[in-house]
Each structure stands twice: as structure tokens, then as C-alpha cells.
mmCIF file of C-alpha atoms in Angstrom:
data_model
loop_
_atom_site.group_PDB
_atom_site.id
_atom_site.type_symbol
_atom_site.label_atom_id
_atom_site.label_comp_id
_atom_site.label_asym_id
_atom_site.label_seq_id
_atom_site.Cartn_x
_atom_site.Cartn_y
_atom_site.Cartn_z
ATOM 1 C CA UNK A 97 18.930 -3.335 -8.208
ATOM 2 C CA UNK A 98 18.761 0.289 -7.082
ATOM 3 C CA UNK A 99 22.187 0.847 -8.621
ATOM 4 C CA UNK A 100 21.371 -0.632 -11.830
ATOM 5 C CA UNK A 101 18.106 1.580 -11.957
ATOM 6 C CA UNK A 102 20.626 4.879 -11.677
ATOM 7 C CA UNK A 103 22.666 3.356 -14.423
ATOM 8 C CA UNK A 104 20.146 3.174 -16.902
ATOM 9 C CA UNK A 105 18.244 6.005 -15.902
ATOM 10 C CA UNK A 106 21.716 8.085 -16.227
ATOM 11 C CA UNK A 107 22.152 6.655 -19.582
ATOM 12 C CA UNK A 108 18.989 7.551 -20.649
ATOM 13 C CA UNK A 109 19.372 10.876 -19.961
ATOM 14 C CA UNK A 110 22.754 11.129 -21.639
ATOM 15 C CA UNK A 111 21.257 11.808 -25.223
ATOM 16 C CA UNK A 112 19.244 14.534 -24.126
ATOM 17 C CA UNK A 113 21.883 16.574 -22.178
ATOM 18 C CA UNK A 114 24.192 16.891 -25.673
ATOM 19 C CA UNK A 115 20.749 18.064 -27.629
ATOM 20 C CA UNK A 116 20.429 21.363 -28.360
ATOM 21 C CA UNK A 117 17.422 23.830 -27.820
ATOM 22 C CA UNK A 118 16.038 25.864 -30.019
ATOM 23 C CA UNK A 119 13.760 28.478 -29.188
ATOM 24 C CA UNK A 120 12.289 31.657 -30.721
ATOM 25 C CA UNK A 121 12.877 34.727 -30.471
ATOM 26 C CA UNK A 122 11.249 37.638 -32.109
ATOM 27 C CA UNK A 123 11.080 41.068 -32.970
ATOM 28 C CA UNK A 124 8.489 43.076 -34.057
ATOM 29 C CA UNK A 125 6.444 46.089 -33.983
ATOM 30 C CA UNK A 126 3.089 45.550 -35.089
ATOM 31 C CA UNK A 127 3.793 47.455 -38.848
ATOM 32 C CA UNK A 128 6.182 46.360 -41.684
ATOM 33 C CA UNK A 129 8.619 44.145 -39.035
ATOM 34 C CA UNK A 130 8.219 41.017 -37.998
ATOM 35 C CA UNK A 131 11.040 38.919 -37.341
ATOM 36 C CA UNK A 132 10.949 35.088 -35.769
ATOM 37 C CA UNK A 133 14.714 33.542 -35.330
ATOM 38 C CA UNK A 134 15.911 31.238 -33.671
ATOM 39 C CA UNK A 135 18.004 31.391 -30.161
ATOM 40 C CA UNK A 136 20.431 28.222 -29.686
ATOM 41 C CA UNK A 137 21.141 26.776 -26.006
ATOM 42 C CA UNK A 138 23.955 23.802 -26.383
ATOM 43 C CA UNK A 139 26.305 22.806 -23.392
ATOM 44 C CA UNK A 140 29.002 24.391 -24.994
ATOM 45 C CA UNK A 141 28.638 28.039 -23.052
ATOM 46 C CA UNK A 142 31.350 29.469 -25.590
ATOM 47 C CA UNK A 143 29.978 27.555 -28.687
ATOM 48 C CA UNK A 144 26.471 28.983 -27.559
ATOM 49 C CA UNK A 145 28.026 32.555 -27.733
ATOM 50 C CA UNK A 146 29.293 32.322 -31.292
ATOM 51 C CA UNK A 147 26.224 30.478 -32.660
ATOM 52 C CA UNK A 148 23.483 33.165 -31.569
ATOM 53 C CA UNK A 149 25.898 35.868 -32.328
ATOM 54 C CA UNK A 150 26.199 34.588 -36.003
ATOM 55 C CA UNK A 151 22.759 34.533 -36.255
ATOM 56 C CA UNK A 152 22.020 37.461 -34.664
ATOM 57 C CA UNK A 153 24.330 39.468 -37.432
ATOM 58 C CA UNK A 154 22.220 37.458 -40.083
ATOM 59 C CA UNK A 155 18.609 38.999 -38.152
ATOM 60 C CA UNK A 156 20.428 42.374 -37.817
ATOM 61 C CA UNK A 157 21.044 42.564 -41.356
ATOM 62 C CA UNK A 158 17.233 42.095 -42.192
ATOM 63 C CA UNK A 159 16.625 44.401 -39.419
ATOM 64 C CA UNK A 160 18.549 47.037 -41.686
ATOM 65 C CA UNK A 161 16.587 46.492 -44.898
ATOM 66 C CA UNK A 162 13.686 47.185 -42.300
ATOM 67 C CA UNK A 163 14.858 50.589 -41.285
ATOM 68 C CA UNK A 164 15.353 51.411 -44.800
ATOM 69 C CA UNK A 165 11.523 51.676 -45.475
ATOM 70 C CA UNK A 166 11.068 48.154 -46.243
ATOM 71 C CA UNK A 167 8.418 46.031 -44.647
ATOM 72 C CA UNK A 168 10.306 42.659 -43.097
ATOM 73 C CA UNK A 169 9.596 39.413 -42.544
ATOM 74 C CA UNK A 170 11.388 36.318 -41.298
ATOM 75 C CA UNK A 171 10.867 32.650 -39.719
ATOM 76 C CA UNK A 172 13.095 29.488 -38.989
ATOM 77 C CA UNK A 173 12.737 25.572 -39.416
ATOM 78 C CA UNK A 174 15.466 23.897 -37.410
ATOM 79 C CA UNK A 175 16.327 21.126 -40.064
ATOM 80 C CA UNK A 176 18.745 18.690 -37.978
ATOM 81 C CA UNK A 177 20.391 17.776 -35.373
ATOM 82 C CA UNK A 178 23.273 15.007 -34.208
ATOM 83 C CA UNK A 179 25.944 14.779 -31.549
ATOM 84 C CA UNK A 180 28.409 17.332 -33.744
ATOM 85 C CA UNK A 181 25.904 19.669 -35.618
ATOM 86 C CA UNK A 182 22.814 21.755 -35.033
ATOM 87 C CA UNK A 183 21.465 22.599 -38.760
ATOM 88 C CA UNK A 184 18.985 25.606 -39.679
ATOM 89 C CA UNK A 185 17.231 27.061 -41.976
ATOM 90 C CA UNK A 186 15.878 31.126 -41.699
ATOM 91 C CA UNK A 187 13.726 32.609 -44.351
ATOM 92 C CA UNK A 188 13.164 35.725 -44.893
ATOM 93 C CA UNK A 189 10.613 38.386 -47.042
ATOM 94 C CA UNK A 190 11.621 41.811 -47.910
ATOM 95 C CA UNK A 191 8.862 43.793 -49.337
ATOM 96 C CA UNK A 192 10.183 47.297 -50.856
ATOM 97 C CA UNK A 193 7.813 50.178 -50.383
ATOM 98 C CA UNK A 194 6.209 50.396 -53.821
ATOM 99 C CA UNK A 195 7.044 46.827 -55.369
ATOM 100 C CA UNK A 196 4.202 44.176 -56.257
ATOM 101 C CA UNK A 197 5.639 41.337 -54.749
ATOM 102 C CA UNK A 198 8.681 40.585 -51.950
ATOM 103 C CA UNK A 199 11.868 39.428 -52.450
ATOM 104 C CA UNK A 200 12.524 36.155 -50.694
ATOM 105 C CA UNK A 201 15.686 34.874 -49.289
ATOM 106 C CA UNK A 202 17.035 31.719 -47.493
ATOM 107 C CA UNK A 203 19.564 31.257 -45.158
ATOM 108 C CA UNK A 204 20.894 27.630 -44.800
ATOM 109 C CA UNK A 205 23.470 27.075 -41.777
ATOM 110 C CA UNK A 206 25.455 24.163 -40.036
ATOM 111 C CA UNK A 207 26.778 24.764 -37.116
ATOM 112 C CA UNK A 208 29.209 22.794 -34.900
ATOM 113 C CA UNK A 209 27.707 22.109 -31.162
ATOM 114 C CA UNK A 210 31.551 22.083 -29.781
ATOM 115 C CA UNK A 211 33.030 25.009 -31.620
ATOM 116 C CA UNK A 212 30.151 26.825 -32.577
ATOM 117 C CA UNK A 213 31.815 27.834 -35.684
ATOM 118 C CA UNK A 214 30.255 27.408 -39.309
ATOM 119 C CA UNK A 215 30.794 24.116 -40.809
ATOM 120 C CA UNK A 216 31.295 24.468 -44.473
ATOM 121 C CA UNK A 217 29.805 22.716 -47.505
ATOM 122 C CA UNK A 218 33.198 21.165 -48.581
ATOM 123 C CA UNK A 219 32.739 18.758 -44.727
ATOM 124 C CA UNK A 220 29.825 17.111 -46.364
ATOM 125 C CA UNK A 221 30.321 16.810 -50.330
ATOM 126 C CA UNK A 222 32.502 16.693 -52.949
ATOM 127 C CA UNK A 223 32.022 19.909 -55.150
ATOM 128 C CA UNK A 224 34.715 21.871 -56.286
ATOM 129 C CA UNK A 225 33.023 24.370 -58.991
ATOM 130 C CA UNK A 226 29.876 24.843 -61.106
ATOM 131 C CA UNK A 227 30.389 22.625 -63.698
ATOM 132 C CA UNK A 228 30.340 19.557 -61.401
ATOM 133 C CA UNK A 229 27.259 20.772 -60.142
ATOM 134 C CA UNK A 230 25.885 20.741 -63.147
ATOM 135 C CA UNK A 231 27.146 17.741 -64.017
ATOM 136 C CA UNK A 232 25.790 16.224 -61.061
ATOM 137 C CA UNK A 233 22.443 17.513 -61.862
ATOM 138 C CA UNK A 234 22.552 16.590 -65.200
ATOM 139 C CA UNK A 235 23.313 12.933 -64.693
ATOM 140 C CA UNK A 236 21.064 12.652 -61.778
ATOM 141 C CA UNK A 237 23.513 12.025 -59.122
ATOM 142 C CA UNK A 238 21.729 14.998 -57.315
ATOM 143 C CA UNK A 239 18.077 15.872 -57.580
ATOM 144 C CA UNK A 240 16.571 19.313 -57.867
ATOM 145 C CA UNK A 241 13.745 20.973 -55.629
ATOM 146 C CA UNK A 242 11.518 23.468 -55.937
ATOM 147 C CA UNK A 243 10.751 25.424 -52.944
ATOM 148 C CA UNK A 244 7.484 23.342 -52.016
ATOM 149 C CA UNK A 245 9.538 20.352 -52.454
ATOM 150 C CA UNK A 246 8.666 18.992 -55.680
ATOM 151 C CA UNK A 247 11.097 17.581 -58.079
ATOM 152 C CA UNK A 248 12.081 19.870 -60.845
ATOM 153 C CA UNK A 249 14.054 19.261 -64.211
ATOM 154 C CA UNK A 250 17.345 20.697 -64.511
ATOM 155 C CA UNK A 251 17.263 23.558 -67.698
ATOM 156 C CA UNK A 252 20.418 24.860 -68.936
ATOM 157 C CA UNK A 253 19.192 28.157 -68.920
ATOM 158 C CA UNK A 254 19.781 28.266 -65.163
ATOM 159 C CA UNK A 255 23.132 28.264 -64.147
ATOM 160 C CA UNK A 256 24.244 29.981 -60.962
ATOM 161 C CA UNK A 257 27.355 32.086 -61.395
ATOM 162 C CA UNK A 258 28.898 30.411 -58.192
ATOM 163 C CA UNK A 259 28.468 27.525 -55.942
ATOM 164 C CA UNK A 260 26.285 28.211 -53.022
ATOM 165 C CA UNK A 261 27.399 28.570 -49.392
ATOM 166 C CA UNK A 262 23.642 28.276 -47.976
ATOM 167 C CA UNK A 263 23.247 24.514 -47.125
ATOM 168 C CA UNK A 264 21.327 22.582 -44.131
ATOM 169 C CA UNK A 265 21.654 18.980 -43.337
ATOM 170 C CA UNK A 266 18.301 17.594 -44.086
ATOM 171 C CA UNK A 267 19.100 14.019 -42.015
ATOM 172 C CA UNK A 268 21.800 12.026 -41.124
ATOM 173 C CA UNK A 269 22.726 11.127 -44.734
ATOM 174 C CA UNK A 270 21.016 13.852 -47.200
ATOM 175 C CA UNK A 271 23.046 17.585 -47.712
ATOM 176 C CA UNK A 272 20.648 20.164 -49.196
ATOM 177 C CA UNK A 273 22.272 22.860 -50.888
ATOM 178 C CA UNK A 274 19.745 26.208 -51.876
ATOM 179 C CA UNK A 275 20.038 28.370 -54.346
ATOM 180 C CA UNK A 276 17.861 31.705 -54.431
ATOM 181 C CA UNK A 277 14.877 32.337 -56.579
ATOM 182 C CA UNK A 278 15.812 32.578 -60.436
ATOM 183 C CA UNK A 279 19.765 31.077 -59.269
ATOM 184 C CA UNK A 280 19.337 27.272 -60.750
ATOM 185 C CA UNK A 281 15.325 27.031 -61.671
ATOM 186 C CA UNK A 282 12.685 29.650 -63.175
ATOM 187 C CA UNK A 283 11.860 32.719 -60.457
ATOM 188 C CA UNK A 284 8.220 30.766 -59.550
ATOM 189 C CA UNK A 285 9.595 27.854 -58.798
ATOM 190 C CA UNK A 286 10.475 29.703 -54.902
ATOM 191 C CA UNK A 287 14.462 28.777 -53.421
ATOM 192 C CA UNK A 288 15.558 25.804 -55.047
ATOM 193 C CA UNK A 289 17.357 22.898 -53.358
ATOM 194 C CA UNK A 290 20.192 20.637 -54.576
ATOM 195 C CA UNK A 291 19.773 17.409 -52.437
ATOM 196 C CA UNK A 292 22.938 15.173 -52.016
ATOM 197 C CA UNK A 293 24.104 12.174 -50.130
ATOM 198 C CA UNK A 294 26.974 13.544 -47.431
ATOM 199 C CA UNK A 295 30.133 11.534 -47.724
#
């Protein structure tokens, strides 16, 4: 009896050694900086490395626009996570001394919990240029989303120049790809997201 109790006790705690943690960490200084990021622990001490170093270059970059008299902002949503992938999101608002409103940017990444590499777009769908894209969105295969989340037509008027490399797995089965403010939908309707199944 005791041995079985072990058993299933070790196999409940299987799941929860391969998840990952995410934690903040921030930077600020109490003026024009403010920056909230994540920092990834996975088993994977080598995979750990290369993930919070990516993301780290991405923060260091904002950090730049910062030192170049810009007031800087930035949070994180972690969007997913599976035995293979750890998948995040970091926004971030760049105000330019002067301006009447920010700029806004979004940073979708997947990242592999063995490797800790980048997974690309091309692991999850099918989308060789922006014609298909469009094509997709045109005939409804994928749906379009406004940065609050609500559905939003696709207009001709709006068509990127190039397919976008910022993505986040929003579950198991759903890609979401984003495109920047103005890219594939009018400037106020925020980031846009093109929501697919994975294959």
C-alpha cells in the first residue's frame, strides 16, 4: 500500500517538474522607465540560459529607446504552456519626448523548453507569403482581432508588406499571429491578431 502511495504521488508530481516558471523581473527608476519582463526557470539549465538571454536582448533594446530621452514602458502575459513550448507575449510603450501619444509594440515568442531556441511560425501553420494570408482572411479560414479582442473585418486597405514573425500559441490548438498597429487593421484598432488552428 505504502509503495503504491509513492507511485502515484511520484506521478503526480511528474507534470509539475517539466512546467516552467515564470516570474518578473523589472527595471525601473521611478521617471520615464518602467520595465516588467519576464524571467524563465525550465529544467533545461542550458535551454534556461538561451531563453532569458533572448529576452533579455528584446528588454535591452527598449532599455535603449529609454536612454535616448524616451519615457518606457513594458509588461508580459505568459500565453501558454505544454511539455515542448513555453509561449509569451511582452508589450511595450515608447513615449517620445514631445509626441501626443506612445508608440506601442508587441512581442510574440515561442520558445522550446529543451533547446531553448525560437520556434518559428512555419512549426505551427501553413503560410508561405502575404497573399495566402490574405486569402485566408478573406475566406474566413482565419479570423482577425483587434487588440481588445474583438473581431474585426478584414479591409483591403491593410495589407502588411511581409508576413509577421511575432506569434504566441494561444492554447493547445489556436496560433495567434500579431501584426503592429496600422500593419493589417486601422491604427485604433491597437496590435491586431491573426488567429489560426496549428497543424
Amino acid at each position: 500500500m505504502k509503495k503504491a502511495i509513492l507511485a502515484l504521488l511520484a506521478a503526480a508530481a511528474l507534470p509539475f517538474a517539466a512546467q516552467a516558471q515564470v516570474v518578473d523581473a523589472v527595471q525601473a527608476d521611478g521617471f520615464g522607465l518602467k520595465l516588467v519582463y519576464p524571467a524563465v526557470h525550465v529544467e533545461n539549465a542550458k535551454a534556461q540560459e538561451m531563453i532569458n538571454k533572448d529576452i533579455a536582448a528584446y528588454v535591452d533594446g527598449m532599455k535603449a529607446k529609454y536612454d535616448a530621452q524616451n519615457d518606457v514602458s513594458m509588461s508580459y502575459a505568459a500565453k501558454f504552456e505544454d511539455t515542448k513550448y513555453v509561449s509569451l507575449v511582452m508589450s511595450a510603450s515608447v513615449m517620445e519626448r514631445g509626441a501626443a501619444n506612445p508608440e506601442n509594440f508587441e512581442h510574440g515568442v515561442v520558445y522550446s523548453k529543451a533547446t531553448g531556441e525560437r520556434v518559428p511560425l512555419s512549426a505551427f501553420v501553413r503560410v508561405r507569403s502575404v497573399n495566402s494570408l490574405v486569402k485566408n482572411l478573406k475566406k474566413g479560414a482565419w479570423k482577425l482581432y483587434n487588440q481588445e479582442g474583438k473581431a474585426v473585418a478584414f479591409n483591403a486597405d491593410f495589407v502588411p508588406e511581409k508576413l509577421s514573425d511575432e506569434f504566441y500559441l494561444a492554447d493547445a490548438k489556436t496560433v495567434a499571429v500579431i501584426y503592429q498597429q496600422g500593419d493589417l487593421a486601422p491604427y485604433s484598432e491597437g496590435a491586431t491578431r491573426v488567429i489560426s488552428k496549428r497543424r
